[in-house]
Amino acid sequence: MIFPELRGSPESDGGRVWWHVASAGGVMAESPMELFRCPACGKVVSLPADAERVCGECGYAFGKPVAITPRREGNQVADPGGGMVQRDVATTRSSKEWARPAPTPREGSIAGPEPKSFTAPSRPQPSADQVNLRRPAKKRGVNPTRLLLHLGGWSILLMVIAIGVKFRMGKTDSESTRGGTKHSESDASMEEGMQRFLMQELPSVRTTLLSYLAEASWVGRAQFVSNSSDVAPKMQRHYRSSRMWSLSPGSSLTPTSANVIRVPGGNPIVETVFQVESHREAQGEPYLREVVFVRERNRWKIDWEALVRHAPQSWSLFYADVAGSNQPAEFRLFARKIMTRVQEGTPVMVLKFYQLREDLEEMWKQDTPPVVVARDSDNGRRFLEIFQRDPSRSRPGDPRLWHRDPQNLRRVRVQLRWKTGKDDERYLVVDKVLAGNWLSGVAGERVFQDRFSNIRGDSEKEEKRLNLGAGEAE
């Protein structure tokens, strides 16, 4: 919109301001012009004083001026002739501060119902008499003497309890310290005596082993083994299918570790680990061999059953149940606990057995069937004790060869047998746990007789109660 040029000076008649606008011919117009700022669109609009006050851009209707009479000094009312017009003061504000006006309802539109006003219920005011009757509650004063007595009593009680607990703990610690000191002193003294014994006996032990290996037949070697009268027939059957251990010329035999086992009521046992090394490159790498010696008639004899890990029959054929026999068989094996569970209300252990192989990967390939043993039975308690052994808790006089075993495996000497269950199903059971080592019968069982009672086979009771089969063991 193009406004005409405003020329001259503004005139006023008591508050109204207008401009005389020159016409195109240069003649000043007498009608005053009024300027308005539209609050809707923000445009400045000039309108004649007698024209309709409507914005030409958006159609906004301006309010009419209100004539007021200003007061003069002394609070005197001004003459009514002095016209003063009050303009819409809102027109001086910025257009950004104005909110857009609400659109006027169009014809045909339905106006919504007016919102109902909500009046909160008036709260009854108490009367003056009730207000006067209320008295402020007095705070009860704290008796300092009573408070001190209360705190003092509790303090004395706590001190008595603390002194009693400290005295009890100190007494227990002193007893355990004295017991531990005596225990450690006894172990140190025993270990020192065993080391002196080994330094004295190791040369004769090594000589016995060299004499045994020098014999070319089992008959000659039988004179160097313990309990030879009973072991000789076993040696004969064993060497029909197995080779004898021999040293190649130029090989060296060096003991790498040795330990003394205390046997209750018997002669001491020496367990050793020898390293066999050949000085010839074609003979292969050095290897280790466990050898156990038993003292008999002031001579050292070799525990042959522990040396060869003797078993009356082939382990591979036995766990494959090739013969189909129910007769028990004795084996020196590694035992591994697979899991523990509750079966028919009875806690049981699931075990697997492996025969030692020089190659561990080959040993793990043995597809042996799982065996279920009741945990609270005699065999279960023996297995539980064997699996809970810790090498760090070994004392002088205890076996130590098992410290070299693979993790989670424990060497055991057991009697196993096959059973026939329902639907002619075959499953393997533990008939008897003989020892937690691979020593021969006499020496191995004596080592643990002070720990365990004589173990008797109770698998018949376990099988009748549990009715275990190979399918249930999986």
Tab-separated table of C-alpha atoms in Angstrom:
chain	number	residue	atom	x	y	z
A	1	MET	CA	0.000	0.000	0.000
A	2	ILE	CA	1.419	3.403	-1.025
A	3	PHE	CA	0.767	6.236	1.377
A	4	PRO	CA	0.547	9.868	0.171
A	5	GLU	CA	3.403	12.097	1.110
A	6	LEU	CA	2.810	13.907	4.385
A	7	ARG	CA	3.811	17.544	4.230
A	8	GLY	CA	3.650	20.418	6.695
A	9	SER	CA	3.506	20.103	10.460
A	10	PRO	CA	1.091	18.220	12.659
A	11	GLU	CA	-1.672	20.061	14.365
A	12	SER	CA	-3.364	19.250	17.629
A	13	ASP	CA	-6.576	20.266	19.273
A	14	GLY	CA	-6.176	18.984	22.791
A	15	GLY	CA	-4.672	15.551	22.169
A	16	ARG	CA	-5.809	14.558	18.653
A	17	VAL	CA	-2.945	14.514	16.170
A	18	TRP	CA	-3.366	14.713	12.414
A	19	TRP	CA	-1.452	15.684	9.327
A	20	HIS	CA	-2.608	17.974	6.597
A	21	VAL	CA	-2.073	15.997	3.444
A	22	ALA	CA	-1.272	17.902	0.315
A	23	SER	CA	-3.278	17.056	-2.697
A	24	ALA	CA	-1.845	16.381	-6.111
A	25	GLY	CA	-2.188	20.041	-7.034
A	26	GLY	CA	-0.210	21.149	-4.004
A	27	VAL	CA	-3.259	22.332	-2.041
A	28	MET	CA	-3.320	21.351	1.601
A	29	ALA	CA	-6.357	19.266	2.621
A	30	GLU	CA	-8.268	20.477	5.664
A	31	SER	CA	-9.430	17.034	6.881
A	32	PRO	CA	-7.083	15.680	9.640
A	33	MET	CA	-5.483	12.253	9.166
A	34	GLU	CA	-5.142	9.678	11.962
A	35	LEU	CA	-2.415	7.041	12.118
A	36	PHE	CA	-3.070	3.589	13.504
A	37	ARG	CA	-0.825	0.526	13.922
A	38	CYS	CA	-2.781	-2.599	13.246
A	39	PRO	CA	-2.257	-5.141	16.079
A	40	ALA	CA	-3.186	-7.994	13.740
A	41	CYS	CA	-0.875	-7.473	10.759
A	42	GLY	CA	1.481	-4.810	12.174
A	43	LYS	CA	0.927	-2.292	9.361
A	44	VAL	CA	0.696	1.480	9.958
A	45	VAL	CA	-2.634	2.730	8.600
A	46	SER	CA	-3.551	6.416	7.967
A	47	LEU	CA	-7.236	7.186	7.978
A	48	PRO	CA	-9.250	10.418	7.833
A	49	ALA	CA	-10.825	11.392	11.095
A	50	ASP	CA	-14.331	10.935	9.726
A	51	ALA	CA	-13.625	7.648	7.929
A	52	GLU	CA	-14.429	4.153	9.189
A	53	ARG	CA	-11.578	2.871	11.373
A	54	VAL	CA	-10.818	-0.395	9.596
A	55	CYS	CA	-7.380	-1.764	8.553
A	56	GLY	CA	-7.137	-1.860	4.794
A	57	GLU	CA	-4.799	-4.885	4.854
A	58	CYS	CA	-6.542	-7.377	7.126
A	59	GLY	CA	-9.891	-5.712	7.949
A	60	TYR	CA	-9.174	-5.269	11.648
A	61	ALA	CA	-11.591	-2.738	13.246
A	62	PHE	CA	-9.874	-0.142	15.387
A	63	GLY	CA	-11.515	1.050	18.589
A	64	LYS	CA	-13.132	4.435	18.856
A	65	PRO	CA	-11.280	7.160	20.761
A	66	VAL	CA	-12.514	8.042	24.223
A	67	ALA	CA	-12.672	11.685	25.161
A	68	ILE	CA	-11.472	12.429	28.684
A	69	THR	CA	-11.136	15.651	30.540
A	70	PRO	CA	-7.700	16.089	32.070
A	71	ARG	CA	-7.327	17.614	35.510
A	72	ARG	CA	-5.403	20.802	35.989
A	73	GLU	CA	-3.426	22.086	38.919
A	74	GLY	CA	-5.328	22.136	42.206
A	75	ASN	CA	-7.410	19.131	41.164
A	76	GLN	CA	-9.637	21.411	39.127
A	77	VAL	CA	-11.550	19.849	36.314
A	78	ALA	CA	-10.506	21.087	32.924
A	79	ASP	CA	-12.909	22.830	30.679
A	80	PRO	CA	-15.012	20.518	28.662
A	81	GLY	CA	-14.079	22.466	25.630
A	82	GLY	CA	-10.525	21.199	25.721
A	83	GLY	CA	-10.969	17.974	23.852
A	84	MET	CA	-8.502	15.237	24.717
A	85	VAL	CA	-8.612	11.931	22.936
A	86	GLN	CA	-7.024	8.833	24.432
A	87	ARG	CA	-5.637	6.545	21.787
A	88	ASP	CA	-5.182	2.809	21.966
A	89	VAL	CA	-1.890	2.689	23.849
A	90	ALA	CA	-1.382	-0.858	22.720
A	91	THR	CA	-0.512	0.399	19.262
A	92	THR	CA	2.887	1.538	20.544
A	93	ARG	CA	4.019	-2.018	21.287
A	94	SER	CA	5.908	-4.272	18.948
A	95	SER	CA	3.869	-6.471	16.697
A	96	LYS	CA	5.760	-9.545	18.015
A	97	GLU	CA	4.301	-9.038	21.483
A	98	TRP	CA	0.720	-9.228	20.258
A	99	ALA	CA	-1.122	-12.475	20.157
A	100	ARG	CA	-3.098	-13.210	17.073
A	101	PRO	CA	-6.791	-12.497	17.599
A	102	ALA	CA	-9.143	-15.406	17.843
A	103	PRO	CA	-10.999	-15.988	14.600
A	104	THR	CA	-14.585	-14.887	14.597
A	105	PRO	CA	-17.032	-17.767	14.281
A	106	ARG	CA	-18.354	-18.239	10.813
A	107	GLU	CA	-21.938	-18.516	9.975
A	108	GLY	CA	-23.327	-22.005	10.362
A	109	SER	CA	-20.725	-23.058	12.906
A	110	ILE	CA	-21.956	-24.591	16.141
A	111	ALA	CA	-20.617	-23.039	19.267
A	112	GLY	CA	-19.571	-25.470	21.963
A	113	PRO	CA	-21.131	-25.437	25.380
A	114	GLU	CA	-19.679	-23.041	27.852
A	115	PRO	CA	-17.491	-24.711	30.486
A	116	LYS	CA	-19.150	-25.148	33.808
A	117	SER	CA	-17.555	-23.289	36.631
A	118	PHE	CA	-16.554	-25.379	39.640
A	119	THR	CA	-16.925	-23.898	43.048
A	120	ALA	CA	-14.988	-25.576	45.827
A	121	PRO	CA	-17.078	-26.352	48.874
A	122	SER	CA	-16.602	-23.772	51.514
A	123	ARG	CA	-14.773	-24.970	54.594
A	124	PRO	CA	-16.638	-24.324	57.800
A	125	GLN	CA	-14.951	-21.642	59.813
A	126	PRO	CA	-14.647	-22.208	63.537
A	127	SER	CA	-16.502	-19.869	65.784
A	128	ALA	CA	-14.795	-17.291	67.911
A	129	ASP	CA	-15.545	-19.252	71.073
A	130	GLN	CA	-13.903	-22.355	69.657
A	131	VAL	CA	-10.885	-20.374	68.647
A	132	ASN	CA	-10.534	-18.920	72.090
A	133	LEU	CA	-10.855	-22.358	73.741
A	134	ARG	CA	-7.871	-23.813	71.855
A	135	ARG	CA	-4.655	-23.575	73.769
A	136	PRO	CA	-1.184	-24.189	72.366
A	137	ALA	CA	0.237	-27.557	73.430
A	138	LYS	CA	3.173	-27.289	75.725
A	139	LYS	CA	6.349	-29.160	74.769
A	140	ARG	CA	7.403	-31.652	77.373
A	141	GLY	CA	10.805	-30.825	78.652
A	142	VAL	CA	13.578	-33.470	78.444
A	143	ASN	CA	14.968	-34.527	81.756
A	144	PRO	CA	18.759	-34.428	81.276
A	145	THR	CA	19.402	-36.707	84.238
A	146	ARG	CA	17.126	-39.401	82.873
A	147	LEU	CA	18.710	-39.121	79.422
A	148	LEU	CA	22.220	-39.478	80.846
A	149	LEU	CA	21.222	-42.535	82.854
A	150	HIS	CA	19.631	-44.118	79.755
A	151	LEU	CA	22.672	-43.507	77.560
A	152	GLY	CA	25.053	-44.590	80.284
A	153	GLY	CA	23.233	-47.875	80.797
A	154	TRP	CA	23.314	-48.736	77.105
A	155	SER	CA	26.986	-47.770	76.860
A	156	ILE	CA	27.911	-50.042	79.751
A	157	LEU	CA	25.935	-52.927	78.235
A	158	LEU	CA	27.635	-52.544	74.840
A	159	MET	CA	31.059	-52.376	76.478
A	160	VAL	CA	30.400	-55.601	78.386
A	161	ILE	CA	29.303	-57.361	75.180
A	162	ALA	CA	32.346	-56.091	73.256
A	163	ILE	CA	34.741	-57.185	76.004
A	164	GLY	CA	33.145	-60.630	76.151
A	165	VAL	CA	33.330	-61.112	72.372
A	166	LYS	CA	36.930	-59.902	72.251
A	167	PHE	CA	37.912	-62.198	75.095
A	168	ARG	CA	36.252	-65.155	73.406
A	169	MET	CA	37.840	-64.420	70.024
A	170	GLY	CA	41.233	-63.892	71.609
A	171	LYS	CA	40.947	-67.191	73.414
A	172	THR	CA	39.940	-69.003	70.234
A	173	ASP	CA	42.704	-67.353	68.215
A	174	SER	CA	45.298	-68.205	70.820
A	175	GLU	CA	44.151	-71.823	70.901
A	176	SER	CA	44.165	-72.071	67.108
A	177	THR	CA	47.526	-70.321	66.956
A	178	ARG	CA	49.028	-72.701	69.482
A	179	GLY	CA	47.489	-75.662	67.670
A	180	GLY	CA	48.645	-74.397	64.281
A	181	THR	CA	52.124	-73.684	65.598
A	182	LYS	CA	52.443	-77.145	67.073
A	183	HIS	CA	51.056	-78.652	63.867
A	184	SER	CA	53.467	-76.727	61.646
A	185	GLU	CA	56.415	-77.508	63.915
A	186	SER	CA	55.541	-81.199	63.823
A	187	ASP	CA	55.200	-81.158	60.029
A	188	ALA	CA	58.495	-79.336	59.614
A	189	SER	CA	60.275	-81.799	61.871
A	190	MET	CA	58.729	-84.766	60.044
A	191	GLU	CA	59.591	-83.331	56.634
A	192	GLU	CA	63.176	-82.789	57.691
A	193	GLY	CA	63.465	-86.368	58.923
A	194	MET	CA	62.010	-87.703	55.654
A	195	GLN	CA	64.462	-85.718	53.575
A	196	ARG	CA	67.368	-87.176	55.525
A	197	PHE	CA	65.871	-90.643	55.045
A	198	LEU	CA	65.573	-90.130	51.274
A	199	MET	CA	69.133	-88.867	50.918
A	200	GLN	CA	70.288	-92.012	52.644
A	201	GLU	CA	68.078	-94.507	50.772
A	202	LEU	CA	67.854	-93.094	47.228
A	203	PRO	CA	71.151	-94.669	46.063
A	204	SER	CA	69.990	-98.165	47.064
A	205	VAL	CA	66.548	-97.509	45.537
A	206	ARG	CA	68.136	-96.571	42.221
A	207	THR	CA	70.374	-99.647	42.351
A	208	THR	CA	67.309	-101.888	42.786
A	209	LEU	CA	65.646	-100.364	39.722
A	210	LEU	CA	68.769	-100.743	37.577
A	211	SER	CA	69.063	-104.408	38.622
A	212	TYR	CA	65.402	-104.965	37.714
A	213	LEU	CA	65.837	-103.405	34.253
A	214	ALA	CA	69.007	-105.384	33.629
A	215	GLU	CA	67.042	-108.654	33.612
A	216	ALA	CA	65.804	-109.672	30.175
A	217	SER	CA	62.888	-111.916	31.323
A	218	TRP	CA	60.040	-111.554	33.769
A	219	VAL	CA	61.366	-114.522	35.730
A	220	GLY	CA	64.588	-112.685	36.503
A	221	ARG	CA	62.735	-109.496	37.318
A	222	ALA	CA	60.358	-111.242	39.730
A	223	GLN	CA	63.090	-111.402	42.374
A	224	PHE	CA	63.113	-107.587	42.599
A	225	VAL	CA	59.357	-107.087	43.030
A	226	SER	CA	57.340	-106.950	46.223
A	227	ASN	CA	55.245	-109.984	47.209
A	228	SER	CA	56.804	-111.930	44.344
A	229	SER	CA	55.057	-115.234	45.132
A	230	ASP	CA	51.651	-113.707	44.373
A	231	VAL	CA	52.803	-111.306	41.683
A	232	ALA	CA	54.796	-113.771	39.525
A	233	PRO	CA	51.695	-115.413	37.937
A	234	LYS	CA	50.305	-111.971	37.160
A	235	MET	CA	53.601	-111.007	35.527
A	236	GLN	CA	53.494	-114.105	33.352
A	237	ARG	CA	49.982	-113.379	32.059
A	238	HIS	CA	50.689	-109.685	31.637
A	239	TYR	CA	53.818	-110.048	29.506
A	240	ARG	CA	52.111	-112.396	27.080
A	241	SER	CA	50.512	-109.363	25.437
A	242	SER	CA	52.635	-106.465	26.747
A	243	ARG	CA	56.227	-105.442	26.297
A	244	MET	CA	58.656	-105.135	29.173
A	245	TRP	CA	60.178	-101.797	30.090
A	246	SER	CA	63.832	-101.704	29.096
A	247	LEU	CA	66.618	-99.149	28.761
A	248	SER	CA	68.547	-98.648	25.571
A	249	PRO	CA	72.350	-98.694	25.811
A	250	GLY	CA	73.772	-95.388	26.943
A	251	SER	CA	70.564	-94.212	28.645
A	252	SER	CA	70.630	-92.414	31.982
A	253	LEU	CA	68.213	-92.893	34.889
A	254	THR	CA	67.875	-89.858	37.166
A	255	PRO	CA	65.425	-89.400	40.068
A	256	THR	CA	63.601	-86.071	39.742
A	257	SER	CA	61.348	-86.308	42.815
A	258	ALA	CA	60.852	-88.629	45.778
A	259	ASN	CA	58.496	-88.900	48.720
A	260	VAL	CA	58.040	-91.136	51.739
A	261	ILE	CA	54.592	-92.571	52.538
A	262	ARG	CA	53.818	-93.537	56.122
A	263	VAL	CA	52.011	-96.865	56.342
A	264	PRO	CA	50.150	-97.508	59.620
A	265	GLY	CA	51.595	-100.660	61.151
A	266	GLY	CA	53.871	-101.326	58.162
A	267	ASN	CA	57.154	-100.461	56.520
A	268	PRO	CA	57.574	-97.114	54.752
A	269	ILE	CA	56.970	-96.730	51.034
A	270	VAL	CA	59.056	-94.555	48.724
A	271	GLU	CA	57.401	-93.145	45.617
A	272	THR	CA	59.769	-91.711	43.004
A	273	VAL	CA	59.714	-90.191	39.534
A	274	PHE	CA	62.668	-91.070	37.292
A	275	GLN	CA	63.663	-89.303	34.123
A	276	VAL	CA	64.963	-91.575	31.396
A	277	GLU	CA	67.173	-89.870	28.858
A	278	SER	CA	69.084	-91.382	25.967
A	279	HIS	CA	72.228	-89.761	24.616
A	280	ARG	CA	71.446	-91.068	21.159
A	281	GLU	CA	69.296	-88.844	18.964
A	282	ALA	CA	67.520	-91.824	17.427
A	283	GLN	CA	66.192	-92.984	20.816
A	284	GLY	CA	63.653	-90.174	21.147
A	285	GLU	CA	62.938	-87.504	23.741
A	286	PRO	CA	63.335	-87.959	27.523
A	287	TYR	CA	60.338	-89.290	29.422
A	288	LEU	CA	59.253	-89.735	33.048
A	289	ARG	CA	58.368	-92.971	34.805
A	290	GLU	CA	56.775	-93.468	38.228
A	291	VAL	CA	58.279	-96.219	40.393
A	292	VAL	CA	57.147	-97.179	43.912
A	293	PHE	CA	59.397	-99.103	46.302
A	294	VAL	CA	58.336	-101.140	49.344
A	295	ARG	CA	60.664	-102.149	52.164
A	296	GLU	CA	60.796	-105.964	52.605
A	297	ARG	CA	63.355	-107.878	54.702
A	298	ASN	CA	65.668	-104.866	54.824
A	299	ARG	CA	65.633	-104.619	51.051
A	300	TRP	CA	63.837	-102.342	48.651
A	301	LYS	CA	61.386	-104.104	46.339
A	302	ILE	CA	59.435	-102.664	43.417
A	303	ASP	CA	55.646	-102.421	43.537
A	304	TRP	CA	55.151	-104.094	40.171
A	305	GLU	CA	51.344	-103.687	40.050
A	306	ALA	CA	51.686	-99.929	40.486
A	307	LEU	CA	54.528	-99.838	37.947
A	308	VAL	CA	52.491	-101.362	35.101
A	309	ARG	CA	49.025	-100.301	36.421
A	310	HIS	CA	48.038	-103.936	36.383
A	311	ALA	CA	44.536	-105.092	35.464
A	312	PRO	CA	43.404	-108.714	35.062
A	313	GLN	CA	41.865	-108.049	31.650
A	314	SER	CA	41.802	-105.505	28.872
A	315	TRP	CA	40.059	-102.281	29.825
A	316	SER	CA	38.932	-101.593	26.253
A	317	LEU	CA	37.250	-104.973	25.953
A	318	PHE	CA	35.697	-104.663	29.409
A	319	TYR	CA	33.978	-101.278	29.023
A	320	ALA	CA	32.790	-102.351	25.558
A	321	ASP	CA	31.140	-105.389	27.262
A	322	VAL	CA	32.496	-107.716	24.614
A	323	ALA	CA	32.438	-110.833	26.808
A	324	GLY	CA	29.013	-110.076	28.283
A	325	SER	CA	30.100	-111.312	31.714
A	326	ASN	CA	28.802	-110.126	35.088
A	327	GLN	CA	32.020	-110.967	36.943
A	328	PRO	CA	33.776	-108.045	38.695
A	329	ALA	CA	37.165	-106.901	37.457
A	330	GLU	CA	39.809	-104.743	39.149
A	331	PHE	CA	41.315	-101.740	37.365
A	332	ARG	CA	43.655	-98.829	38.079
A	333	LEU	CA	41.944	-95.889	36.406
A	334	PHE	CA	41.342	-92.175	36.433
A	335	ALA	CA	37.926	-91.194	37.838
A	336	ARG	CA	36.119	-88.035	36.783
A	337	LYS	CA	32.938	-86.658	38.347
A	338	ILE	CA	30.530	-85.536	35.621
A	339	MET	CA	27.638	-84.254	37.731
A	340	THR	CA	25.668	-84.647	40.950
A	341	ARG	CA	21.894	-84.880	40.985
A	342	VAL	CA	18.894	-86.248	42.885
A	343	GLN	CA	17.410	-89.418	41.451
A	344	GLU	CA	14.224	-90.848	42.952
A	345	GLY	CA	14.833	-88.815	46.107
A	346	THR	CA	18.430	-90.044	46.496
A	347	PRO	CA	21.492	-87.829	45.798
A	348	VAL	CA	23.824	-89.548	43.339
A	349	MET	CA	27.099	-88.883	41.511
A	350	VAL	CA	27.651	-89.623	37.831
A	351	LEU	CA	31.233	-90.746	37.126
A	352	LYS	CA	33.350	-91.724	34.157
A	353	PHE	CA	36.533	-93.778	34.164
A	354	TYR	CA	39.572	-93.527	31.883
A	355	GLN	CA	42.713	-95.593	31.543
A	356	LEU	CA	46.003	-93.686	31.482
A	357	ARG	CA	47.484	-93.009	28.062
A	358	GLU	CA	50.725	-91.256	27.197
A	359	ASP	CA	48.735	-89.060	24.823
A	360	LEU	CA	45.957	-87.243	26.706
A	361	GLU	CA	43.915	-86.711	23.546
A	362	GLU	CA	43.874	-90.454	23.015
A	363	MET	CA	42.789	-90.954	26.622
A	364	TRP	CA	39.797	-88.614	26.252
A	365	LYS	CA	38.625	-90.598	23.225
A	366	GLN	CA	37.739	-93.583	25.404
A	367	ASP	CA	33.981	-93.891	25.057
A	368	THR	CA	33.373	-95.252	28.530
A	369	PRO	CA	29.797	-95.560	29.839
A	370	PRO	CA	28.734	-93.362	32.774
A	371	VAL	CA	28.432	-94.933	36.212
A	372	VAL	CA	25.949	-93.790	38.876
A	373	VAL	CA	26.973	-94.045	42.543
A	374	ALA	CA	24.796	-93.161	45.533
A	375	ARG	CA	26.495	-90.312	47.376
A	376	ASP	CA	25.583	-91.547	50.874
A	377	SER	CA	26.813	-95.098	50.295
A	378	ASP	CA	30.244	-96.338	51.405
A	379	ASN	CA	31.561	-96.103	47.854
A	380	GLY	CA	30.012	-92.661	47.430
A	381	ARG	CA	31.650	-91.342	50.598
A	382	ARG	CA	35.011	-92.718	49.488
A	383	PHE	CA	34.675	-91.057	46.057
A	384	LEU	CA	33.573	-87.808	47.686
A	385	GLU	CA	36.683	-87.739	49.870
A	386	ILE	CA	38.926	-88.516	46.911
A	387	PHE	CA	37.480	-85.711	44.781
A	388	GLN	CA	37.760	-83.206	47.630
A	389	ARG	CA	41.505	-83.687	48.058
A	390	ASP	CA	43.637	-80.600	47.649
A	391	PRO	CA	47.364	-80.873	46.850
A	392	SER	CA	48.063	-77.742	48.909
A	393	ARG	CA	46.794	-79.505	52.056
A	394	SER	CA	49.041	-82.545	51.791
A	395	ARG	CA	51.024	-83.332	54.904
A	396	PRO	CA	54.331	-85.185	55.259
A	397	GLY	CA	53.743	-88.900	54.856
A	398	ASP	CA	50.804	-88.555	52.427
A	399	PRO	CA	51.016	-89.830	48.827
A	400	ARG	CA	52.022	-87.139	46.337
A	401	LEU	CA	52.263	-88.843	42.964
A	402	TRP	CA	48.632	-87.912	42.265
A	403	HIS	CA	49.644	-84.224	42.295
A	404	ARG	CA	50.866	-84.795	38.732
A	405	ASP	CA	47.474	-85.998	37.485
A	406	PRO	CA	45.427	-83.980	34.955
A	407	GLN	CA	42.943	-81.503	36.344
A	408	ASN	CA	39.642	-82.914	37.681
A	409	LEU	CA	40.972	-86.478	37.476
A	410	ARG	CA	41.733	-88.690	40.468
A	411	ARG	CA	43.510	-92.033	40.390
A	412	VAL	CA	41.533	-94.878	41.954
A	413	ARG	CA	41.700	-98.635	42.234
A	414	VAL	CA	38.196	-100.023	41.823
A	415	GLN	CA	36.241	-103.169	41.083
A	416	LEU	CA	33.654	-102.739	38.332
A	417	ARG	CA	31.095	-105.119	36.899
A	418	TRP	CA	28.252	-105.170	34.435
A	419	LYS	CA	24.621	-105.687	35.427
A	420	THR	CA	21.534	-106.589	33.443
A	421	GLY	CA	18.485	-104.456	34.165
A	422	LYS	CA	14.983	-104.254	32.800
A	423	ASP	CA	14.443	-105.195	29.164
A	424	ASP	CA	17.907	-106.854	29.179
A	425	GLU	CA	19.561	-103.449	29.425
A	426	ARG	CA	23.250	-103.585	30.422
A	427	TYR	CA	24.778	-100.954	32.698
A	428	LEU	CA	28.059	-100.569	34.580
A	429	VAL	CA	28.257	-100.305	38.383
A	430	VAL	CA	30.985	-99.804	40.991
A	431	ASP	CA	31.306	-102.996	42.985
A	432	LYS	CA	33.970	-101.731	45.417
A	433	VAL	CA	36.372	-98.810	45.866
A	434	LEU	CA	39.651	-100.403	46.927
A	435	ALA	CA	41.962	-97.380	47.266
A	436	GLY	CA	42.559	-93.825	46.163
A	437	ASN	CA	45.891	-94.727	44.561
A	438	TRP	CA	47.477	-97.257	42.226
A	439	LEU	CA	49.546	-99.068	44.839
A	440	SER	CA	49.353	-102.825	45.313
A	441	GLY	CA	46.647	-104.338	47.466
A	442	VAL	CA	48.541	-104.678	50.738
A	443	ALA	CA	50.363	-101.363	50.660
A	444	GLY	CA	47.609	-99.328	49.038
A	445	GLU	CA	44.861	-100.324	51.455
A	446	ARG	CA	47.046	-99.848	54.529
A	447	VAL	CA	47.821	-96.282	53.516
A	448	PHE	CA	44.160	-95.312	53.942
A	449	GLN	CA	42.952	-97.675	56.629
A	450	ASP	CA	43.364	-94.968	59.298
A	451	ARG	CA	41.038	-92.683	57.294
A	452	PHE	CA	38.309	-95.027	56.148
A	453	SER	CA	36.625	-98.095	57.496
A	454	ASN	CA	36.904	-101.281	55.520
A	455	ILE	CA	34.839	-100.802	52.396
A	456	ARG	CA	32.467	-103.599	51.579
A	457	GLY	CA	30.557	-103.953	48.414
A	458	ASP	CA	27.023	-102.650	48.820
A	459	SER	CA	26.116	-102.192	45.181
A	460	GLU	CA	23.328	-104.780	45.435
A	461	LYS	CA	21.423	-102.536	47.866
A	462	GLU	CA	22.074	-99.482	45.713
A	463	GLU	CA	20.817	-101.167	42.555
A	464	LYS	CA	17.646	-102.508	44.188
A	465	ARG	CA	16.879	-99.081	45.661
A	466	LEU	CA	17.778	-96.957	42.641
A	467	ASN	CA	17.146	-99.451	39.794
A	468	LEU	CA	19.799	-97.688	37.729
A	469	GLY	CA	20.336	-98.443	34.073
A	470	ALA	CA	22.616	-97.174	31.370
A	471	GLY	CA	19.820	-95.104	29.855
A	472	GLU	CA	19.128	-93.377	33.186
A	473	ALA	CA	22.797	-92.601	33.677
A	474	GLU	CA	23.039	-90.575	30.504
